[in-house]
mmCIF file of C-alpha atoms in Angstrom:
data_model
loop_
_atom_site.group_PDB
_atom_site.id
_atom_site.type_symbol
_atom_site.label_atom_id
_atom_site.label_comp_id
_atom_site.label_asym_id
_atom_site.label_seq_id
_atom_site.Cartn_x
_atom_site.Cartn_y
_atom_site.Cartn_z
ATOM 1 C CA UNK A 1 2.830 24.805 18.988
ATOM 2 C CA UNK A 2 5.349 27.171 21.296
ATOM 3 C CA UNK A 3 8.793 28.431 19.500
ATOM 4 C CA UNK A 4 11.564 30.342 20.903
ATOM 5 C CA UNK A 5 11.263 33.991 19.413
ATOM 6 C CA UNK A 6 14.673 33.785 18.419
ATOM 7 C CA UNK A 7 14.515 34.761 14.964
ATOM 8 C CA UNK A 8 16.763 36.798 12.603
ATOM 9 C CA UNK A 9 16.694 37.508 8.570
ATOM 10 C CA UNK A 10 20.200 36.633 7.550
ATOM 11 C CA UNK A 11 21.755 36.060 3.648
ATOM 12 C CA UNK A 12 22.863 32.308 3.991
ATOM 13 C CA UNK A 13 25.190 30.462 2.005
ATOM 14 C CA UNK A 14 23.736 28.004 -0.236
ATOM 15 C CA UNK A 15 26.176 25.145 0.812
ATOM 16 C CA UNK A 16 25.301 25.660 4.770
ATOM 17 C CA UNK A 17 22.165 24.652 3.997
ATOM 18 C CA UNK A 18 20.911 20.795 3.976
ATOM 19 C CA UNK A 19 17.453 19.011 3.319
ATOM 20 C CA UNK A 20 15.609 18.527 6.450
ATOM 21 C CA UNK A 21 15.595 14.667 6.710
ATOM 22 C CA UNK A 22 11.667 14.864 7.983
ATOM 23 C CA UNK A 23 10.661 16.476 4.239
ATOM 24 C CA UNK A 24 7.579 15.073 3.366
ATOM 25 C CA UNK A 25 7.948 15.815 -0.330
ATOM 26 C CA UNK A 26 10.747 13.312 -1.996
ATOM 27 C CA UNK A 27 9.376 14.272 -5.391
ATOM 28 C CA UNK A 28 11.336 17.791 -7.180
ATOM 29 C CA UNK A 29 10.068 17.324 -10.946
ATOM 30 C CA UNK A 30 13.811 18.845 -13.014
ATOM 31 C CA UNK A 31 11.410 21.029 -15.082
ATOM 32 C CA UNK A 32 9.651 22.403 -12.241
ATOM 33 C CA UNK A 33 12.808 23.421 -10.937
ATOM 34 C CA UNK A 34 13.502 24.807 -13.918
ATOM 35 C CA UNK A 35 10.925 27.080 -14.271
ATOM 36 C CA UNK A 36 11.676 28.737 -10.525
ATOM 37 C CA UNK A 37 15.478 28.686 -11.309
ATOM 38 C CA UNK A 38 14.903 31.090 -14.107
ATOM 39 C CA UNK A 39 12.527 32.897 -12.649
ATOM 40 C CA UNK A 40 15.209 33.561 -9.594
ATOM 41 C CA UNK A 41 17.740 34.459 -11.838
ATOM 42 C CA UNK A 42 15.136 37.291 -13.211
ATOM 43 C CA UNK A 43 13.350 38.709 -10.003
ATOM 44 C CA UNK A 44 15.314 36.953 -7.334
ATOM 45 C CA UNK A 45 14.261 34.791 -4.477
ATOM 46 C CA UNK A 46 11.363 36.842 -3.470
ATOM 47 C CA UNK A 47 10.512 34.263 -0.257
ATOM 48 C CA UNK A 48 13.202 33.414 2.175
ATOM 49 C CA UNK A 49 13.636 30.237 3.294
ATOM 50 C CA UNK A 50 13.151 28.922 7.007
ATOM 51 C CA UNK A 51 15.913 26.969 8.618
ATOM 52 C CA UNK A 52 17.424 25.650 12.502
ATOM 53 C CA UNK A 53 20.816 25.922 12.821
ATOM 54 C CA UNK A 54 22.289 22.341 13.781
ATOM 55 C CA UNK A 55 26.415 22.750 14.672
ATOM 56 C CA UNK A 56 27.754 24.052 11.317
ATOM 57 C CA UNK A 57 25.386 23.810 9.669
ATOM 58 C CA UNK A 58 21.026 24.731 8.749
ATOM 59 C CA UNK A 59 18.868 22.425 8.336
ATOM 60 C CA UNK A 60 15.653 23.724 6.300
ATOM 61 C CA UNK A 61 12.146 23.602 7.338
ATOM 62 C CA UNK A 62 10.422 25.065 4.632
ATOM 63 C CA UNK A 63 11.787 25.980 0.806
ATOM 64 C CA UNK A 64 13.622 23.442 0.090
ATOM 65 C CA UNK A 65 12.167 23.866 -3.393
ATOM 66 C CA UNK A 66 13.544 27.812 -3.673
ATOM 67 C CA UNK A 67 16.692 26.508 -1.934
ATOM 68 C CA UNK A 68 17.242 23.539 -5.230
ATOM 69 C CA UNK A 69 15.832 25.949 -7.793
ATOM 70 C CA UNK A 70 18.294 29.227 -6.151
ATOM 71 C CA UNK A 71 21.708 26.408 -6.583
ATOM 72 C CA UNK A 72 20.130 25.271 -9.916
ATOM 73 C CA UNK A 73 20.324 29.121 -11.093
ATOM 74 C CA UNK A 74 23.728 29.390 -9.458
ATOM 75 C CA UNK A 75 23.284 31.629 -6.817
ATOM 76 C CA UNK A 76 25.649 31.619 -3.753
ATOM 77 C CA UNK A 77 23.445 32.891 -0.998
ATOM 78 C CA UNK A 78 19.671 32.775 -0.075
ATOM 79 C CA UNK A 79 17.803 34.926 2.242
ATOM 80 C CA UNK A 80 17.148 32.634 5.145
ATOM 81 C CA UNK A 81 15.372 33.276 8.695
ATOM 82 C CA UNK A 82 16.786 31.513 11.191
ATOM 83 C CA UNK A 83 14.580 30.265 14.314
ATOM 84 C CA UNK A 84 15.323 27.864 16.924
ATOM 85 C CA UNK A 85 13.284 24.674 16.617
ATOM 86 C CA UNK A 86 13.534 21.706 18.014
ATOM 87 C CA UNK A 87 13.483 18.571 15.798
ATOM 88 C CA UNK A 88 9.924 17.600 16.704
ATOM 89 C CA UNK A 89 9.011 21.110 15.453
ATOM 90 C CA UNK A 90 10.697 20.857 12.494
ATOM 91 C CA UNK A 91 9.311 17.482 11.275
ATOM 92 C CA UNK A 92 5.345 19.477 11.641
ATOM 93 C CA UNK A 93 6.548 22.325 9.761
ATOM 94 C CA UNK A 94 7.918 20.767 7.187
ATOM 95 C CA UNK A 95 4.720 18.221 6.985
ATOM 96 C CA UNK A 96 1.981 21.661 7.521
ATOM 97 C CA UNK A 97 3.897 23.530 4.758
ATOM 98 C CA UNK A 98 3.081 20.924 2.194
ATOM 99 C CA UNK A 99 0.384 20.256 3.383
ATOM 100 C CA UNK A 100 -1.027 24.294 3.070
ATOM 101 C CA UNK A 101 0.919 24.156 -0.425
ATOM 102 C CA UNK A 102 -1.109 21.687 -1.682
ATOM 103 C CA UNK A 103 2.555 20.070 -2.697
ATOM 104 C CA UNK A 104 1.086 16.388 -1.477
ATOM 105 C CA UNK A 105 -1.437 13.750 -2.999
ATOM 106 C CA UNK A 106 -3.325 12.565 0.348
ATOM 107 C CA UNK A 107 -1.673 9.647 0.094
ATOM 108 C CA UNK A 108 1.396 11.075 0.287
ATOM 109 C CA UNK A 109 0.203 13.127 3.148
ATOM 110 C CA UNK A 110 -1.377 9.764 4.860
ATOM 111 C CA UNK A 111 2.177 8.453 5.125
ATOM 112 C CA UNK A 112 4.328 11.547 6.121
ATOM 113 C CA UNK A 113 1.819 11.738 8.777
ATOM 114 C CA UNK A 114 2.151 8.348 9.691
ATOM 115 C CA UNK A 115 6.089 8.392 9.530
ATOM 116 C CA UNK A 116 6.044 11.857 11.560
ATOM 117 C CA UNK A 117 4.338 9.641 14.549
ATOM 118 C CA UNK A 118 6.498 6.478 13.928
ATOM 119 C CA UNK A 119 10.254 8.763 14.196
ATOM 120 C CA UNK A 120 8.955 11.445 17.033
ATOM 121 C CA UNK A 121 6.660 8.916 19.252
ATOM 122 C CA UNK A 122 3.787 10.680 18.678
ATOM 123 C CA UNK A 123 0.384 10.098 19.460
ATOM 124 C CA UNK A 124 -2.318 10.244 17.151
ATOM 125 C CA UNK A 125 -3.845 12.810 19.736
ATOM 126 C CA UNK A 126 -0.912 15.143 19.836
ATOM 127 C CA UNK A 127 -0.084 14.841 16.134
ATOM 128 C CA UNK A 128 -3.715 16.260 15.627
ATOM 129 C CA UNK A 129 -3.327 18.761 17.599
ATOM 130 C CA UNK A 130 -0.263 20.028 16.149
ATOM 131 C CA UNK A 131 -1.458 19.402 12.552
ATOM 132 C CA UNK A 132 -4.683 21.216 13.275
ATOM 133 C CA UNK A 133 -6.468 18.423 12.401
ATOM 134 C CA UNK A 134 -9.260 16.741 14.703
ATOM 135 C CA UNK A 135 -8.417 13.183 16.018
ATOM 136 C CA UNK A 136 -10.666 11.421 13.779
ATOM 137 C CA UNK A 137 -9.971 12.921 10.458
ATOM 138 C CA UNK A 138 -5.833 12.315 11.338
ATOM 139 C CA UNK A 139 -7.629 8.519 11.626
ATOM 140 C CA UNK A 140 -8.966 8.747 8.495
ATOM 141 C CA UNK A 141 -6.170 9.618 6.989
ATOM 142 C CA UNK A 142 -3.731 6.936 8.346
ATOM 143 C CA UNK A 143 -6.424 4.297 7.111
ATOM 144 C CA UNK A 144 -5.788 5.262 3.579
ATOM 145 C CA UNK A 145 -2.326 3.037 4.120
ATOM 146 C CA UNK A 146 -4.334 -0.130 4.275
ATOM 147 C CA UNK A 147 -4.486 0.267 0.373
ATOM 148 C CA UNK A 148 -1.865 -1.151 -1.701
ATOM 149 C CA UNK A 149 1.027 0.511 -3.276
ATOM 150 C CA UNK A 150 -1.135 -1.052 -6.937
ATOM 151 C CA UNK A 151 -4.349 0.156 -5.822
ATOM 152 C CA UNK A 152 -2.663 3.583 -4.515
ATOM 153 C CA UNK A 153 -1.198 3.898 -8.327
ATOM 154 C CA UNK A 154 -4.107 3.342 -9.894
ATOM 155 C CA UNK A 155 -6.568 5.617 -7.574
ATOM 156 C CA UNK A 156 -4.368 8.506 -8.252
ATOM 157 C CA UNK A 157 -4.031 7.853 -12.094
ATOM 158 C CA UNK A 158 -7.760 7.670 -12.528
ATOM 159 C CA UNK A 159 -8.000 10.832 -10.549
ATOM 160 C CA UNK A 160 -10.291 9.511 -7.708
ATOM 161 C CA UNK A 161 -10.696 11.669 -4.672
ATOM 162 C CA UNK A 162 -9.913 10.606 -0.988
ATOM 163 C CA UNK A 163 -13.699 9.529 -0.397
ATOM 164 C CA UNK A 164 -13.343 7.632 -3.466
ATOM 165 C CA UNK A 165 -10.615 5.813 -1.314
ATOM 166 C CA UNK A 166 -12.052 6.002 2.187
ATOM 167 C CA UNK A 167 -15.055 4.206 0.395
ATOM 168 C CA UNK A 168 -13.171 1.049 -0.795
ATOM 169 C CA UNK A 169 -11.553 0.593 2.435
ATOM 170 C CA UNK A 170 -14.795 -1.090 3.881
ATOM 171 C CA UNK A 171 -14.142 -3.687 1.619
ATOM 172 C CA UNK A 172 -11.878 -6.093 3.524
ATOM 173 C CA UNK A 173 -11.534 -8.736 0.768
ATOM 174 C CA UNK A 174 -8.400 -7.001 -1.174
ATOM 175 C CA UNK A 175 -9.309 -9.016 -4.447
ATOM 176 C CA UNK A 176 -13.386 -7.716 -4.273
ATOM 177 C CA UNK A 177 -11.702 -4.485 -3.385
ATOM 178 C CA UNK A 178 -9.816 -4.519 -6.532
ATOM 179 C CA UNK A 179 -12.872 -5.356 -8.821
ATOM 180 C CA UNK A 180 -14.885 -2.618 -7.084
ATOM 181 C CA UNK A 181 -11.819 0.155 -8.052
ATOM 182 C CA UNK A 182 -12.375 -1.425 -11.651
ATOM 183 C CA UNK A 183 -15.885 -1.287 -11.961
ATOM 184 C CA UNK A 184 -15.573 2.498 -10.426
ATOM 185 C CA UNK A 185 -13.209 3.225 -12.761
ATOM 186 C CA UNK A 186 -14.759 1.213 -16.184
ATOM 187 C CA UNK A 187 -18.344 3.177 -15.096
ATOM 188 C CA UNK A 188 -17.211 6.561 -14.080
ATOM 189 C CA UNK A 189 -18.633 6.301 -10.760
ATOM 190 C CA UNK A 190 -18.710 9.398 -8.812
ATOM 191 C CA UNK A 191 -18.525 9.484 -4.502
ATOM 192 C CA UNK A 192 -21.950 8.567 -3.944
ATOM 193 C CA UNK A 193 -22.035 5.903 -6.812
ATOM 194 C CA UNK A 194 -19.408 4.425 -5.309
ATOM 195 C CA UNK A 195 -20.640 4.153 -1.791
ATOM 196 C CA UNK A 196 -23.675 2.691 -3.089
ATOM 197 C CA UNK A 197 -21.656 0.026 -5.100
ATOM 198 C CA UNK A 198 -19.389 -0.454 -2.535
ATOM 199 C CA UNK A 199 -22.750 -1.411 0.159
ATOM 200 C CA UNK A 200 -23.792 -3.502 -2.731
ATOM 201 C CA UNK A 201 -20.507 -5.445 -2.922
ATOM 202 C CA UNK A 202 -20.930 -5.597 1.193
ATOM 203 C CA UNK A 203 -24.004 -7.272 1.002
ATOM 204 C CA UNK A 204 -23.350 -9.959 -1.193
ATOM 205 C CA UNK A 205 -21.329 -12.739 0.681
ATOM 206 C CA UNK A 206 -18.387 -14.591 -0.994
ATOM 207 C CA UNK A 207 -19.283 -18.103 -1.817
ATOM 208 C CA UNK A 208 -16.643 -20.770 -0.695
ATOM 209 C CA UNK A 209 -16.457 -23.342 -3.725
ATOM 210 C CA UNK A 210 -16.048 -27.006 -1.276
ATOM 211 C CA UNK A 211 -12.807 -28.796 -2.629
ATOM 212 C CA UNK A 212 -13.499 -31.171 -5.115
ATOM 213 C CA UNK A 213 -11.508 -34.518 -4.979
ATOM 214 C CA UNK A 214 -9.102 -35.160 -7.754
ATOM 215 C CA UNK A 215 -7.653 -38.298 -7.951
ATOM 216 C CA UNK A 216 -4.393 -39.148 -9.388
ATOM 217 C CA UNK A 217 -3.457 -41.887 -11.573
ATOM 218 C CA UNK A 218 -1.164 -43.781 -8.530
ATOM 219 C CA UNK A 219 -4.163 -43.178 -6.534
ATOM 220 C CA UNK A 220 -6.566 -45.518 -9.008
ATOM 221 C CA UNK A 221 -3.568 -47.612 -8.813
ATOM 222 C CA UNK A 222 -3.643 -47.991 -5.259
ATOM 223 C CA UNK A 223 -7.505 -49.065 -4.979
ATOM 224 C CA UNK A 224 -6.714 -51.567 -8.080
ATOM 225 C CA UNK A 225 -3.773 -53.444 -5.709
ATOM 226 C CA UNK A 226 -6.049 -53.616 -2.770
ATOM 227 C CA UNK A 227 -8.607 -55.289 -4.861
ATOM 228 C CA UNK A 228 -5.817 -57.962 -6.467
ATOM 229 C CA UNK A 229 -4.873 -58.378 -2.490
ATOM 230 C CA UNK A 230 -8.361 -59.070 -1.598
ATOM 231 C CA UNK A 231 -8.839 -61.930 -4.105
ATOM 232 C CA UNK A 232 -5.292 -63.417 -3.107
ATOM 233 C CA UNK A 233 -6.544 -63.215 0.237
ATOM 234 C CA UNK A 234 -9.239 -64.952 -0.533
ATOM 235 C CA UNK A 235 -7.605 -67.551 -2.726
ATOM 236 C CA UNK A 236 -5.000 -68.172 0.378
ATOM 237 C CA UNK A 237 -7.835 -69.297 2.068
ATOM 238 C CA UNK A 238 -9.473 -71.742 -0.014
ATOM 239 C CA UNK A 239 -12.066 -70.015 -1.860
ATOM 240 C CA UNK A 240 -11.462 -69.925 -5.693
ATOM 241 C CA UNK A 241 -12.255 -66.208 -6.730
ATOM 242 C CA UNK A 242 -11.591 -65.253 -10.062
ATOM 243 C CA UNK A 243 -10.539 -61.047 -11.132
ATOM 244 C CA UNK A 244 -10.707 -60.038 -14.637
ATOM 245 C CA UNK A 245 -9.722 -56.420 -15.629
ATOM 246 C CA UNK A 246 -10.369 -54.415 -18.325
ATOM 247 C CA UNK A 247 -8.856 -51.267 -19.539
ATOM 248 C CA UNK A 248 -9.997 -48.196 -21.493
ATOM 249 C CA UNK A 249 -9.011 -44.501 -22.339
ATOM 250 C CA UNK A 250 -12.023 -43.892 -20.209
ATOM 251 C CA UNK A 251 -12.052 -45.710 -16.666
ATOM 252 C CA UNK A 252 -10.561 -49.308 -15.316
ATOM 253 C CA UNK A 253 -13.216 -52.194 -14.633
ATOM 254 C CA UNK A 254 -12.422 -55.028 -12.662
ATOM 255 C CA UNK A 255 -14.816 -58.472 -12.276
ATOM 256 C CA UNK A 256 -14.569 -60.407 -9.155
ATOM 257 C CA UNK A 257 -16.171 -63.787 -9.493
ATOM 258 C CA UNK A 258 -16.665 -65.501 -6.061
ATOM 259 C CA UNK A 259 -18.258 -68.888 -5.804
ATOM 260 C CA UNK A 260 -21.003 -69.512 -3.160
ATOM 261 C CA UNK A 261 -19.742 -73.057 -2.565
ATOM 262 C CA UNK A 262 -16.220 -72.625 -1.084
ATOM 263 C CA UNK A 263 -14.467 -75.479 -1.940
ATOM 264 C CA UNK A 264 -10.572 -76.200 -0.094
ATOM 265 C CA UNK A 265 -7.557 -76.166 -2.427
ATOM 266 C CA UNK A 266 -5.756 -78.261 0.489
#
């Protein structure tokens, strides 16, 4: 990654300063903020912030966090180094300083990465390269999306790692899927249980139950009106055939009685 060396240590107001609209991180927990607020108001902001200038106005790259806690502890200024960046730049930045702060769950990191290729039409390739990642792993990564928002949730509450998640994703079938997280979950299964179940739940292949008819009651009724057509038929024609029907709770029966000896009615 080439920047300008452009660079300067300045004493920035507070309300020059905006949140860089590529920030990874969407989550500032009030008490965390807290905490650092009164810590600045004791020692100061030991770390300056780094910013772009945009117009009027700086837009940060990294310490947003310092930048919320130093206006949450009322200060009016911030140290602040300025250095010219383009957009692009600023969108990696922001994404490797969370990343190297440990600031993002890797799902979190699976989708700023994701949205950082989406809004600057990047490839996978470059992105890597930037990141410092290798092209696969930056693969990996983005394939973590394929899981739900639910199954994201429930990963992360259960404390599961990222192989824990990279293993379910080889189950297509996202109901199976979701009984595998269970049963890793109900059994405690570490990584290499959970490949193992997972190639277990691969092997076996989901039986198809074949549709079973159901008839209706106006479809009984249907059959039972062909059969009282049949005999009239019949009976149009000369040949004295006789229905009886019975009726239970159970089932219909019908008796068609239809004399060998057809004798005319004419």
């Amino acid at each position: 990654m080439v920047f300008s060396e452009k660079k300067r240590l300045i004493e920035l107001a507070t309300d020059k300063i905006v949140p860089n609209p590529a920030q990874p991180r969407k989550d500032f927990p009030k008490e965390e903020l807290e905490q650092l607020a009164e810590s600045i108001r004791q020692n100061g902001v030991l770390q300056p912030v780094l910013v772009r200038r945009d117009r009027d106005r700086y837009v940060l790259i990294a310490g947003e966090r310092r930048w919320r806690a130093s206006r949450m502890a009322g200060l009016h200024t911030i140290p602040a180094i300025v250095q010219d960046f383009s957009a692009k730049d600023s969108a990696v930045l922001a994404l490797i300083e969370n990343m190297q702060r440990s600031d993002l769950n890797y799902f979190e990191e699976a989708a700023a990465i994701y949205a950082l290729m989406r809004d600057r039409s990047m490839t996978q390739e470059e992105t890597a390269r930037r990141l410092g990642m290798s092209q696969p792993a930056l693969a990996n990564k983005i394939r973590l999306l394929r899981l739900s928002g639910e199954e994201q949730r429930i990963i992360l509450e259960n404390r599961l790692t990222e192989r824990h998640a990279r293993a379910l994703l080889r189950i297509d079938d996202p109901i199976r899927r979701v009984q595998t997280l269970k049963a890793v979950i109900d059994r405690g299964l570490n990584v290499a249980q959970t490949d193992a179940l997972v190639r277990e739940v691969l092997e076996v292949k989901p039986q198809t139950p074949k549709p079973k008819r159901t008839f209706i009651a106006k479809d009984v009724r249907l059959f039972l009106n062909t059969i009282d057509h049949a005999v009239s038929a019949m009976k149009d024609a000369g040949i004295r055939a006789v229905s009886q029907r019975t009726e239970t709770d159970d089932y219909f029966e019908c008796v068609v009685r239809i004399p060998k000896i057809h004798s005319s009615t004419r």
